[in-house]
Coordinates of C-alpha atoms in Angstrom, one line a residue:
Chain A
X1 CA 47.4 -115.9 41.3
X2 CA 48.7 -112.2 40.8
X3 CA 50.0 -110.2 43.7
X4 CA 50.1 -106.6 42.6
X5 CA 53.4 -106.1 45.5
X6 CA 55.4 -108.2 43.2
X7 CA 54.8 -106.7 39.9
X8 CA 57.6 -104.4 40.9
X9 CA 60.2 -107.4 41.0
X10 CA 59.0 -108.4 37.6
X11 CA 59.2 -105.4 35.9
X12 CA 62.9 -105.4 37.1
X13 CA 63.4 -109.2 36.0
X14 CA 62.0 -108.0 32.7
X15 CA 64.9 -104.9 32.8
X16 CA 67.4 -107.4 33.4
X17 CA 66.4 -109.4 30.7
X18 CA 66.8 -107.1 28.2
X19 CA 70.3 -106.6 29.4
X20 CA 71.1 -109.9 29.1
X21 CA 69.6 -110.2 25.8
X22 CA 71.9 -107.6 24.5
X23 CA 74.6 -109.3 26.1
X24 CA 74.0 -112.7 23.9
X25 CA 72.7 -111.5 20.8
X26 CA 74.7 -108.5 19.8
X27 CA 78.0 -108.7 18.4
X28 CA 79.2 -105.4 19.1
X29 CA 81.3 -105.2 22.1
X30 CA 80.1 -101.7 23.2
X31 CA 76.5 -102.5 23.0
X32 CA 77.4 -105.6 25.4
X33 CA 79.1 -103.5 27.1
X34 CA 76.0 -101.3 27.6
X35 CA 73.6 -104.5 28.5
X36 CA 76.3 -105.4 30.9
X37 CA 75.5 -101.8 32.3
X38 CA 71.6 -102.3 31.9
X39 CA 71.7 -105.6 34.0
X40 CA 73.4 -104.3 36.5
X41 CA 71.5 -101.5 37.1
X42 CA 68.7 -104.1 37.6
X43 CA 70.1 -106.0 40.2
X44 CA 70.7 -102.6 42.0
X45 CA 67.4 -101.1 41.6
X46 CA 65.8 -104.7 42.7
X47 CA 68.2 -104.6 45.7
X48 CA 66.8 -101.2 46.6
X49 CA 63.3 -101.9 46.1
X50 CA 63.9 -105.0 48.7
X51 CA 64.7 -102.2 51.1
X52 CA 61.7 -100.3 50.8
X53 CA 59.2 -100.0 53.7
X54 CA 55.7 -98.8 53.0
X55 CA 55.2 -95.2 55.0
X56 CA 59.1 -95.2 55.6
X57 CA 61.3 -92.2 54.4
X58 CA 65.1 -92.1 53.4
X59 CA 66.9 -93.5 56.5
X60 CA 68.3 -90.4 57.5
X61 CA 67.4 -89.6 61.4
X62 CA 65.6 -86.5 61.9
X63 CA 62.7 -84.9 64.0
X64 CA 59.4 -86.4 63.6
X65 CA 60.4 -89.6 61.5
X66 CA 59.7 -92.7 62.9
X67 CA 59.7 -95.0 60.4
X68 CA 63.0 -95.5 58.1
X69 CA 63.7 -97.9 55.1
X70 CA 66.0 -100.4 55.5
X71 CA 69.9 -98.5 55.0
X72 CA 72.0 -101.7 54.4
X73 CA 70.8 -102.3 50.6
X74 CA 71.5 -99.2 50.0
X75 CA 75.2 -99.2 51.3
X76 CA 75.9 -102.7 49.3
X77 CA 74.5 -100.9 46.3
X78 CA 77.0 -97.6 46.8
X79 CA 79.3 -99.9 46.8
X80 CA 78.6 -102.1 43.8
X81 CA 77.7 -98.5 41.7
X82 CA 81.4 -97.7 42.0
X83 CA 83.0 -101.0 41.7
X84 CA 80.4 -101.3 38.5
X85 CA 82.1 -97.6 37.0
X86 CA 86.4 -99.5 37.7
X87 CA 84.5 -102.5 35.9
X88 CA 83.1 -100.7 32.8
X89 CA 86.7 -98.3 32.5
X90 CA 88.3 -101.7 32.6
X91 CA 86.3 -103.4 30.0
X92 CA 86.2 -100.0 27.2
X93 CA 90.2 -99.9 27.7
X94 CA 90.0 -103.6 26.8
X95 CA 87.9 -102.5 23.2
X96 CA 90.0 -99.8 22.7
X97 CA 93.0 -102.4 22.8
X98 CA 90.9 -104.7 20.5
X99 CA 90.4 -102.3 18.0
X100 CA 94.1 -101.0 17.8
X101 CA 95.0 -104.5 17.2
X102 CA 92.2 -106.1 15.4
X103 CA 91.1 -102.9 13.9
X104 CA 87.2 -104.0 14.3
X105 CA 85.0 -104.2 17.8
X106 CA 82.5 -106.6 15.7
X107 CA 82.5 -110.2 17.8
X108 CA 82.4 -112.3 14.6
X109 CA 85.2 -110.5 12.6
X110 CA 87.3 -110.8 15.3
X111 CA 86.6 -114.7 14.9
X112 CA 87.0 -114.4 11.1
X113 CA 90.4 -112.7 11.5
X114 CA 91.5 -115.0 14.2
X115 CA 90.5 -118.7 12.1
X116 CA 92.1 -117.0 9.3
X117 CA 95.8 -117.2 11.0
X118 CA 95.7 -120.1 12.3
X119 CA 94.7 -121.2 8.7
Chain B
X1 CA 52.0 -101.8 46.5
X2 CA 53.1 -100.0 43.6
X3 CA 52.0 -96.2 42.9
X4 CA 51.7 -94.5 39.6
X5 CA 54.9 -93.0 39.6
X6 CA 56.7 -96.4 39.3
X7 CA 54.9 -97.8 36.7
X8 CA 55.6 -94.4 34.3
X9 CA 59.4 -94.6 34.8
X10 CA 59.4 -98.9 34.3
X11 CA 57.6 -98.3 31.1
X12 CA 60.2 -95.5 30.3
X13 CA 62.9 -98.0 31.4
X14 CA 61.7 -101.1 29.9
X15 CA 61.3 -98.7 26.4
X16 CA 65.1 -97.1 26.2
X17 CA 66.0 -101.0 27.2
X18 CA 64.0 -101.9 24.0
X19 CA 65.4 -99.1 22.3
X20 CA 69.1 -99.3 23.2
X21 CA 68.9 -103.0 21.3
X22 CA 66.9 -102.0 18.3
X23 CA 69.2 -99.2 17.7
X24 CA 72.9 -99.4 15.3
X25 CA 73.5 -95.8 16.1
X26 CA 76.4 -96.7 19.3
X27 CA 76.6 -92.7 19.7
X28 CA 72.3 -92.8 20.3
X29 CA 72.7 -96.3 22.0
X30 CA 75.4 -94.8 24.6
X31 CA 72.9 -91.4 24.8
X32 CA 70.4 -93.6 25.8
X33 CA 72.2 -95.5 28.6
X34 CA 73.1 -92.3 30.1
X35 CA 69.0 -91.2 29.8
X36 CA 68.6 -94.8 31.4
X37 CA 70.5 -94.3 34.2
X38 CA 69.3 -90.8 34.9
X39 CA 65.6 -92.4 35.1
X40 CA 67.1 -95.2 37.1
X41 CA 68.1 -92.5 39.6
X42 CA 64.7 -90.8 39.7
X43 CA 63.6 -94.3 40.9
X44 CA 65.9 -94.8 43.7
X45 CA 64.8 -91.6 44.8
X46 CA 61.3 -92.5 44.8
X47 CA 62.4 -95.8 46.5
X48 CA 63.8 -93.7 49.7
X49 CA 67.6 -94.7 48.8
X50 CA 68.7 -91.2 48.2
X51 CA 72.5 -91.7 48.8
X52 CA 72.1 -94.4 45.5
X53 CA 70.5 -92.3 44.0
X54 CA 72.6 -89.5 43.6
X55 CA 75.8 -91.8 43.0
X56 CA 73.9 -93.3 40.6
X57 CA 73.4 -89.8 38.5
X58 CA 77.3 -88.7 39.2
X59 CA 79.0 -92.1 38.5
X60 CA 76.1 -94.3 36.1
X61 CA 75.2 -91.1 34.0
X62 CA 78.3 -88.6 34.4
X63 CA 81.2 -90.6 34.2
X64 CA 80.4 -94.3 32.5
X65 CA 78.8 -91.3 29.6
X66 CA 82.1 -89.8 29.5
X67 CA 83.8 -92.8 29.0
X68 CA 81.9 -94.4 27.1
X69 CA 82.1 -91.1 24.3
X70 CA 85.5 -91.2 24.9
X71 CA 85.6 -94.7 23.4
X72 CA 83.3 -94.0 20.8
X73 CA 86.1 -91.4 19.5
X74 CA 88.8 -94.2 19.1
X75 CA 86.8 -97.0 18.1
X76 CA 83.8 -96.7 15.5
X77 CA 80.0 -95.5 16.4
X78 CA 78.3 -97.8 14.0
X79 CA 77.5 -101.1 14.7
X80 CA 78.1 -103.3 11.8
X81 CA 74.3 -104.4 10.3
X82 CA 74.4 -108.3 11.3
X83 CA 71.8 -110.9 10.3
X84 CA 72.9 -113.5 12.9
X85 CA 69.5 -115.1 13.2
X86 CA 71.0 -117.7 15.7
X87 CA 72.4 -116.1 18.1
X88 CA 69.4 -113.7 18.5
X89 CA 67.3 -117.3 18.8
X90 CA 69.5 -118.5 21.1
X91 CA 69.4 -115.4 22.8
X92 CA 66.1 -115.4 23.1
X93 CA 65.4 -118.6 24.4
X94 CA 68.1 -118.0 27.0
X95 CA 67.0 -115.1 28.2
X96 CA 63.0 -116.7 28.5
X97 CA 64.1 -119.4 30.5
X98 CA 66.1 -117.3 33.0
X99 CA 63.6 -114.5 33.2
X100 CA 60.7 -117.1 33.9
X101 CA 63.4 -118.9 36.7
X102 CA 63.3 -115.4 38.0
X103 CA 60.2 -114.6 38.3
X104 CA 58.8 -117.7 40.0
X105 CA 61.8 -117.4 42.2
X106 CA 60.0 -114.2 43.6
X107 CA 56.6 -115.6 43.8
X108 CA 57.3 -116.5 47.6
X109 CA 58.9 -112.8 48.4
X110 CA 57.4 -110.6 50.7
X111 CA 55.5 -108.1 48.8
X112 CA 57.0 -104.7 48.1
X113 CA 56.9 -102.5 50.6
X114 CA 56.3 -104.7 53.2
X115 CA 57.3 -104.1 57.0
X116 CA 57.2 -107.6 58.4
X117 CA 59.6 -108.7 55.5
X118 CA 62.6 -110.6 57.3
X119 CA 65.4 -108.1 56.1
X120 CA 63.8 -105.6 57.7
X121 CA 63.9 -107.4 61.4
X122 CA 67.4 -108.6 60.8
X123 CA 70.7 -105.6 61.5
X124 CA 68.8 -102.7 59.8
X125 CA 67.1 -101.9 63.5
X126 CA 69.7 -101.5 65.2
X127 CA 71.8 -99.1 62.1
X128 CA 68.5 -97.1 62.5
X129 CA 68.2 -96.6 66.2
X130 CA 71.5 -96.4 67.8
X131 CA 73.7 -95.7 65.0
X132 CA 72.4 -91.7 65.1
X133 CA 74.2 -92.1 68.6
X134 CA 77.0 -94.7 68.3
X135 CA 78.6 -92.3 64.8
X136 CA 76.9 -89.0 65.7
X137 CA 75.7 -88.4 61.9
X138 CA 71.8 -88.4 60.8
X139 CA 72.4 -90.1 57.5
X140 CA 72.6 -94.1 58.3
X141 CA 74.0 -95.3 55.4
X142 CA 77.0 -92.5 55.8
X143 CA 77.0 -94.3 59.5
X144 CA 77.0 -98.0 57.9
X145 CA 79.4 -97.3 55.0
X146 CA 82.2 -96.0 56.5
X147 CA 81.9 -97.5 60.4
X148 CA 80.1 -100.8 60.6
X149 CA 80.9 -102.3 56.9
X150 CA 83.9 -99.8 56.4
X151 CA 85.5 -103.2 55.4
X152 CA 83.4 -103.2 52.3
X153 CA 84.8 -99.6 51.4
X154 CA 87.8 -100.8 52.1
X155 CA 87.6 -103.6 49.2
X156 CA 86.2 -101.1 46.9
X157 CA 89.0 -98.8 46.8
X158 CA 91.0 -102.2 46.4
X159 CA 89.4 -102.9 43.4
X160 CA 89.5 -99.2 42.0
X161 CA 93.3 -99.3 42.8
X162 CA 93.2 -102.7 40.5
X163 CA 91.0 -101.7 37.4
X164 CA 93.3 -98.5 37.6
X165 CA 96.4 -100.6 37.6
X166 CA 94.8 -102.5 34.4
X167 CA 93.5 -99.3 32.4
X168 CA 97.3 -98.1 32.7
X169 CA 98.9 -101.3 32.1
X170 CA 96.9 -102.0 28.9
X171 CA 97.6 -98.3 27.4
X172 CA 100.8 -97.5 28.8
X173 CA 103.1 -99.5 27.6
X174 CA 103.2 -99.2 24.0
X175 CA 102.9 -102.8 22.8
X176 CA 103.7 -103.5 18.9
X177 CA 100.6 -105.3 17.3
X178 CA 101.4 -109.0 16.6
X179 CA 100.0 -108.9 13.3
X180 CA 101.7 -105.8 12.5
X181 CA 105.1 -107.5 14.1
X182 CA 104.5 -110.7 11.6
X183 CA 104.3 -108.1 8.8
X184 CA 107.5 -106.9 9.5
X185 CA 108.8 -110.1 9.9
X186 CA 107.5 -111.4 6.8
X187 CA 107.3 -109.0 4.0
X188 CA 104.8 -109.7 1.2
X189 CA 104.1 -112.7 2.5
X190 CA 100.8 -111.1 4.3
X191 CA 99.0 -112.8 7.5
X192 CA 96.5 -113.9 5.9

């Protein structure tokens, strides 16, 4: 059963899988902090797509459009594009913290250094 | 359906995605995000949502770019060469499962595109026909943003105000390392 109008969604389940990927399996706390990035971009662009009507233009009114997509993804997604950029400023202050006191931003020496004084 | 267009900028997508892991390089890593988001943009353009799409190209590639270098400066822009076989199994096997949960949970969705999709028949009809009127601006989503859901704005700039608060918390007061403080407490003895 394939139905060509979903392959969209799956291509962005596949984007968000990478993201998540690089979330688990790396230990560098940038690159998760870029898969964190990558994912979320997903879920925006799959919100969007959700919004799109076939023959419809951007919903902004003007003569001799009739038909619009739909403009309320598009507002939740504004919105969760800046939250996503406080988010991300948040999160690299948080490295740069980690690396003035741990001087590393590698996951597992962090948890080498840490076993080691409670040792 | 899907036209051309889409499917050239997925496989560029799904190929800086692939890339972005593969590479230890943080500085071409972070380059590549930026590229991502750029693409990402060109897609919300083609998918109508203009206003996302240019937010997208000043906030996802401008300024998470900028501060993303920035922390590259302080921190280091290699990533250490790992050989953590398990947690790239594990990873693996996670990220199967929920991929294939996620995909058959769009196997009942309306198909792309499609105008007898229920979101479409739900508030967007009336944003689209009387808010023109009701606001007195063309653009919808200006209309919806800031009038109907200005509450959601509202929260927004609530949370900028708190990551702000954060950032300058965690750099402005200038806290003495705890290891470095045991140091000092404990000469020669180390901390092990």
């Amino acid at each position: 059963m394939f139905d060509p109008g979903l392959l969209n969604y799956w291509i962005i389940m596949i984007l968000m899988m990478t993201g998540l990927y690089t979330v688990i399996a790396k230990g560098n706390l940038i690159k998760k902090i870029i898969g964190l990035g990558i994912f979320q971009v997903s879920v925006i662009m799959f919100f969007v797509s959700m919004g799109k009507v076939r023959g419809g233009t951007a919903p902004i009114a003007g003569e001799g459009f009739e038909v619009f997509s739909n403009p309320v993804p598009h507002v939740l997604m504004l919105t969760a594009i800046v939250v996503a950029v406080a988010t991300l400023a948040f999160a690299l202050a948080l490295v740069v913290r980690i690396k003035e006191e741990y001087d590393t931003i590698e996951e597992d020496e962090i948890r080498e250094l840490e076993a080691g004084e409670e040792g | 359906m899907i036209d051309i267009l889409h499917i050239i900028l997925f496989v560029f997508l799904v190929a800086i995605g692939i890339a972005i892991i593969r590479l230890r390089d943080l500085f071409a890593a972070v380059m590549l995000a930026g590229i991502f988001s750029l693409l990402s943009a060109t897609l919300f353009t083609v998918m109508d949502a203009v206003d996302v799409a240019f937010t997208e190209a000043a906030v996802g590639a401008g300024i998470s770019t900028l501060l993303m270098l920035a922390t590259l400066s302080v921190t280091s822009s290699e990533e250490k060469p790992t050989a953590n076989r398990r947690q790239a199994l594990i990873g693996l096997i996670v990220v199967t499962f929920t991929g294939a949960a996620l995909i058959y949970g769009t196997l009942d969705m309306p198909s792309y595109g499609d105008p007898d999709a229920p979101i479409h028949h739900h508030m967007a009809p009336r944003f689209i026909e009387d808010s023109p009127e009701e606001i007195g601006i063309p653009n919808q989503v200006t209309s919806v943003l800031a009038s109907y859901r200005g509450y959601d704005t509202w929260g927004e700039t609530t949370v900028i105000l708190a990551a702000a608060i954060g950032v300058m918390l965690l750099f402005a007061t200038p806290v003495v390392s705890r290891r470095r403080e045991e140091e000092l407490l404990a000469p020669g003895e180390g901390s092990g």
